[in-house]
Amino acid sequence: MTDIAYRFQNGFPKIGIRPTIDGRRKGVRESLEVQTMNMARSVANLIAEHLRYPNGEPVECVIADTTIGGVAEAAACADKFARENVGVSITVTPCWCYGTETMDMNAAIPNAVWGFNGTERPGAVYLAAVLAGYAQKGIPAFGIYGEEVQEASDTSIPDDVRGKLLSFAKAGLAVAYMRGKSYLSMGSVSMGIAGSIVSDSFFQEYLGMRTEYIDMSEFVRRFEEQIYDPAEFEKALSWVKENCVEGPDNNPAAIQTSREKKDQDWETVVKMAIIARDLMIGNPRLAELGFGEEAMGHNAIVSGFQGQRQWTDHFPNGDFMEAILNSSFDWNGIRPPFIVATENDSLNGVVMLFGYLLTNTPQIFADVRTYWSPSSVERVTGHKLEGLAANGILHLLNSGSATLDGSGEQQIDGKPAMKPFWEITEKEAADCLAATSWRPAGVEYFRGGGFSSDFLSRGGMPMTMSRINFVKGVGPVLQIAEGYSVELPSEVHDKLDNRTDPTWPTTWFAPILTGKGAFTSVYDVMDNWGANHGSISYGHIGAELITLASMLRIPVNMHNVPEENIFRPRAWGLFGTNDKEAADYRACSNFGPLYK
């Protein structure tokens, strides 16, 4: 079994498609059978063509065996969906149907209904009726209704309907895939960071996930008892020596570590990466070596490593481990990234997971460290910010844990990008490695040594920064900022970067401004950001994040997504249409966490 096959051996949730129909026979139902089933097939084809699972394979859809005209057929469909591991439900119809008799009553999975906009039969009437039923029964469902009237014979899916179907399906699959998986807390609270106080109730009630915990001493046990694949370790260490360029040591000469200590650190951090991966997903090789329990792993799709300070005061830091796992390649070649949060910041780890599941691309973990105003940049460097950076920039920087894909050395249409692993070439992976140096850790911060990745993100990449914060009495709250990476002249970057820690990776980020609220200015974005960390995803995915958050009942407190792109359950409008942010809070509070 290949590494990818082993990692995803339990499979993926499927999307169920429910063709509902007017149950009146002797003419009515018979006249609609072909059109209704064709709608279901067209949705299945759309999804299979455009959406991929994390292993790169097309998303699978399951269509009900028959059209659904009443409760008996609805029950038969529900039984089939349960057998087929359906985690997302889409109902389609071109006509009137019997609402509560044909609706999907599974409240634990995301539901959507596409009502065909045609004049021959009232698909829109059914859509309105069944969505009212969903709201009355406390099952928020998404309504999909095309803007333009279609002919009954038209089997195409209009662009606006396609967009909503795909947005719903992507977010719904993320919800379904998280359910039953784990967050692995490697260590405990790091330096008093609130996000590293891992909340089992949040993961259980909002995400349907377990929380698993190990003490960092487990790494020491596996070092000393050699609970790792020694052949893989030798392979990994050889690959590291060939591909990971060690950068200059910025420590004062008097406290620099010896060459012997640095070489020992490399061996340790490579072992840490292998062990952390094995802890997350297991490793069948360990069973062959006599470690059957350890071979199982913790079924974790996201993890966090405490590191500071209980680990890093004595052992090499976790930067290499985190950075290489978060990347799309290592000594075993190009592969799906893992999601590992620095400083065990579980709340940032969650939004990294959201971004990954929505895009299949790796995520940058960073401090939202500094707002640089145009006047401050000009005062310090003499340079006048221009273009995307004209209104100021945010310095996104943290201790070497960001995915190496964030260097922007991959390309889409000749422009810097971060891509799903199956689209990355060997040359692009090599370019990301070549653009990264591994700087000996600052021993004033990291007394145990180690190495931090150091790269500079290329400019021009569309990016979305997000973060979940937890508020007592409210619960989780999501914030989103779409923008772009920007490039500065090298001498300007150096002057700004050297004012902080130049051994860490940098992304210069310019959020898109709307002229109001938290996006009145770049300063306002920084001033309203809720924590010290953020997750940065390639692409403008704010709308998809909002859709996902509404499925999980997580309100959004700040975003710069155009209103016309926002897609939430239809019931959200029943909580108010003038102030949609307030309505979002009320709806999430009313319906409560998805799994509570």
mmCIF file of C-alpha atoms in Angstrom, residues 325-450:
data_model
loop_
_atom_site.group_PDB
_atom_site.id
_atom_site.type_symbol
_atom_site.label_atom_id
_atom_site.label_comp_id
_atom_site.label_asym_id
_atom_site.label_seq_id
_atom_site.Cartn_x
_atom_site.Cartn_y
_atom_site.Cartn_z
ATOM 1 C CA LEU A 325 4.947 18.242 7.456
ATOM 2 C CA ASN A 326 2.924 21.295 6.408
ATOM 3 C CA SER A 327 4.574 21.171 2.968
ATOM 4 C CA SER A 328 3.569 19.101 -0.052
ATOM 5 C CA PHE A 329 6.836 17.184 -0.331
ATOM 6 C CA ASP A 330 9.518 15.457 1.708
ATOM 7 C CA TRP A 331 11.975 12.555 1.363
ATOM 8 C CA ASN A 332 9.154 10.335 0.117
ATOM 9 C CA GLY A 333 8.364 12.697 -2.741
ATOM 10 C CA ILE A 334 5.388 14.909 -3.513
ATOM 11 C CA ARG A 335 2.427 14.087 -1.262
ATOM 12 C CA PRO A 336 -0.573 15.700 0.458
ATOM 13 C CA PRO A 337 0.408 18.178 3.172
ATOM 14 C CA PHE A 338 -0.248 17.541 6.833
ATOM 15 C CA ILE A 339 -1.747 20.225 9.070
ATOM 16 C CA VAL A 340 0.391 20.992 12.129
ATOM 17 C CA ALA A 341 -0.118 24.099 14.259
ATOM 18 C CA THR A 342 2.786 25.861 15.908
ATOM 19 C CA GLU A 343 2.646 26.327 19.675
ATOM 20 C CA ASN A 344 -0.292 23.921 19.768
ATOM 21 C CA ASP A 345 -2.598 26.761 18.713
ATOM 22 C CA SER A 346 -5.579 24.525 18.065
ATOM 23 C CA LEU A 347 -7.821 27.382 16.975
ATOM 24 C CA ASN A 348 -5.376 28.366 14.255
ATOM 25 C CA GLY A 349 -4.943 24.696 13.422
ATOM 26 C CA VAL A 350 -8.700 24.458 12.807
ATOM 27 C CA VAL A 351 -8.746 27.260 10.238
ATOM 28 C CA MET A 352 -5.658 25.759 8.612
ATOM 29 C CA LEU A 353 -7.722 22.593 8.314
ATOM 30 C CA PHE A 354 -10.692 24.527 6.891
ATOM 31 C CA GLY A 355 -8.484 26.125 4.242
ATOM 32 C CA TYR A 356 -6.878 22.810 3.357
ATOM 33 C CA LEU A 357 -10.164 20.940 2.997
ATOM 34 C CA LEU A 358 -11.658 23.698 0.834
ATOM 35 C CA THR A 359 -8.659 23.989 -1.494
ATOM 36 C CA ASN A 360 -6.540 20.824 -1.121
ATOM 37 C CA THR A 361 -3.556 23.170 -0.806
ATOM 38 C CA PRO A 362 -1.137 23.590 2.130
ATOM 39 C CA GLN A 363 -1.528 26.451 4.596
ATOM 40 C CA ILE A 364 0.821 29.110 5.943
ATOM 41 C CA PHE A 365 0.882 29.459 9.727
ATOM 42 C CA ALA A 366 2.098 32.905 10.756
ATOM 43 C CA ASP A 367 2.129 35.564 13.396
ATOM 44 C CA VAL A 368 0.162 38.629 12.349
ATOM 45 C CA ARG A 369 3.183 40.497 13.563
ATOM 46 C CA THR A 370 3.390 44.104 12.378
ATOM 47 C CA TYR A 371 1.378 46.734 10.536
ATOM 48 C CA TRP A 372 3.657 48.860 8.397
ATOM 49 C CA SER A 373 2.017 52.115 7.317
ATOM 50 C CA PRO A 374 3.218 53.794 4.104
ATOM 51 C CA SER A 375 4.706 56.621 6.155
ATOM 52 C CA SER A 376 6.542 54.229 8.499
ATOM 53 C CA VAL A 377 8.014 52.298 5.576
ATOM 54 C CA GLU A 378 9.127 55.515 3.912
ATOM 55 C CA ARG A 379 10.638 56.844 7.146
ATOM 56 C CA VAL A 380 12.615 53.659 7.819
ATOM 57 C CA THR A 381 13.650 52.771 4.245
ATOM 58 C CA GLY A 382 13.050 55.827 2.073
ATOM 59 C CA HIS A 383 10.779 53.693 -0.127
ATOM 60 C CA LYS A 384 7.257 54.761 -1.083
ATOM 61 C CA LEU A 385 4.834 51.834 -1.124
ATOM 62 C CA GLU A 386 2.991 51.380 -4.412
ATOM 63 C CA GLY A 387 0.449 49.165 -6.119
ATOM 64 C CA LEU A 388 -1.225 46.579 -3.911
ATOM 65 C CA ALA A 389 0.931 47.761 -1.003
ATOM 66 C CA ALA A 390 0.065 51.454 -1.375
ATOM 67 C CA ASN A 391 -2.196 51.523 1.697
ATOM 68 C CA GLY A 392 0.196 49.647 3.963
ATOM 69 C CA ILE A 393 1.136 46.026 4.575
ATOM 70 C CA LEU A 394 1.059 43.361 7.255
ATOM 71 C CA HIS A 395 4.223 41.460 8.119
ATOM 72 C CA LEU A 396 3.230 37.805 8.469
ATOM 73 C CA LEU A 397 6.120 36.047 10.192
ATOM 74 C CA ASN A 398 6.606 33.194 12.628
ATOM 75 C CA SER A 399 9.239 30.777 13.756
ATOM 76 C CA GLY A 400 9.886 28.692 10.673
ATOM 77 C CA SER A 401 6.726 26.579 10.665
ATOM 78 C CA ALA A 402 5.081 27.867 7.489
ATOM 79 C CA THR A 403 4.630 25.500 4.562
ATOM 80 C CA LEU A 404 7.506 25.740 2.099
ATOM 81 C CA ASP A 405 4.882 25.943 -0.651
ATOM 82 C CA GLY A 406 4.290 29.463 0.689
ATOM 83 C CA SER A 407 7.472 30.601 -1.029
ATOM 84 C CA GLY A 408 5.366 30.936 -4.186
ATOM 85 C CA GLU A 409 7.807 28.968 -6.333
ATOM 86 C CA GLN A 410 4.967 26.986 -7.914
ATOM 87 C CA GLN A 411 3.086 28.509 -10.829
ATOM 88 C CA ILE A 412 -0.375 28.704 -12.315
ATOM 89 C CA ASP A 413 -0.510 30.416 -15.719
ATOM 90 C CA GLY A 414 3.007 31.701 -15.133
ATOM 91 C CA LYS A 415 2.162 33.373 -11.833
ATOM 92 C CA PRO A 416 3.281 32.412 -8.283
ATOM 93 C CA ALA A 417 0.890 29.969 -6.662
ATOM 94 C CA MET A 418 0.320 27.179 -4.171
ATOM 95 C CA LYS A 419 -1.220 24.087 -5.750
ATOM 96 C CA PRO A 420 -2.782 20.744 -4.829
ATOM 97 C CA PHE A 421 -0.036 18.143 -4.572
ATOM 98 C CA TRP A 422 -1.110 16.273 -7.718
ATOM 99 C CA GLU A 423 -0.458 19.407 -9.816
ATOM 100 C CA ILE A 424 3.027 20.099 -8.401
ATOM 101 C CA THR A 425 6.008 19.179 -10.575
ATOM 102 C CA GLU A 426 9.302 17.821 -9.300
ATOM 103 C CA LYS A 427 10.963 21.049 -10.421
ATOM 104 C CA GLU A 428 8.489 23.178 -8.459
ATOM 105 C CA ALA A 429 9.120 21.160 -5.304
ATOM 106 C CA ALA A 430 12.865 21.539 -5.837
ATOM 107 C CA ASP A 431 12.426 25.287 -6.396
ATOM 108 C CA CYS A 432 10.540 25.645 -3.098
ATOM 109 C CA LEU A 433 13.381 23.846 -1.317
ATOM 110 C CA ALA A 434 16.012 25.959 -3.081
ATOM 111 C CA ALA A 435 14.195 29.151 -2.062
ATOM 112 C CA THR A 436 14.337 28.091 1.595
ATOM 113 C CA SER A 437 17.332 28.172 3.888
ATOM 114 C CA TRP A 438 17.402 26.538 7.299
ATOM 115 C CA ARG A 439 18.780 28.979 9.798
ATOM 116 C CA PRO A 440 20.236 27.827 13.121
ATOM 117 C CA ALA A 441 17.678 28.764 15.753
ATOM 118 C CA GLY A 442 18.225 31.838 17.894
ATOM 119 C CA VAL A 443 19.384 30.211 21.119
ATOM 120 C CA GLU A 444 18.111 33.105 23.234
ATOM 121 C CA TYR A 445 14.621 31.978 22.165
ATOM 122 C CA PHE A 446 15.379 28.304 21.603
ATOM 123 C CA ARG A 447 17.990 27.180 24.101
ATOM 124 C CA GLY A 448 17.887 23.643 22.770
ATOM 125 C CA GLY A 449 18.842 24.732 19.246
ATOM 126 C CA GLY A 450 17.240 23.507 16.052
#
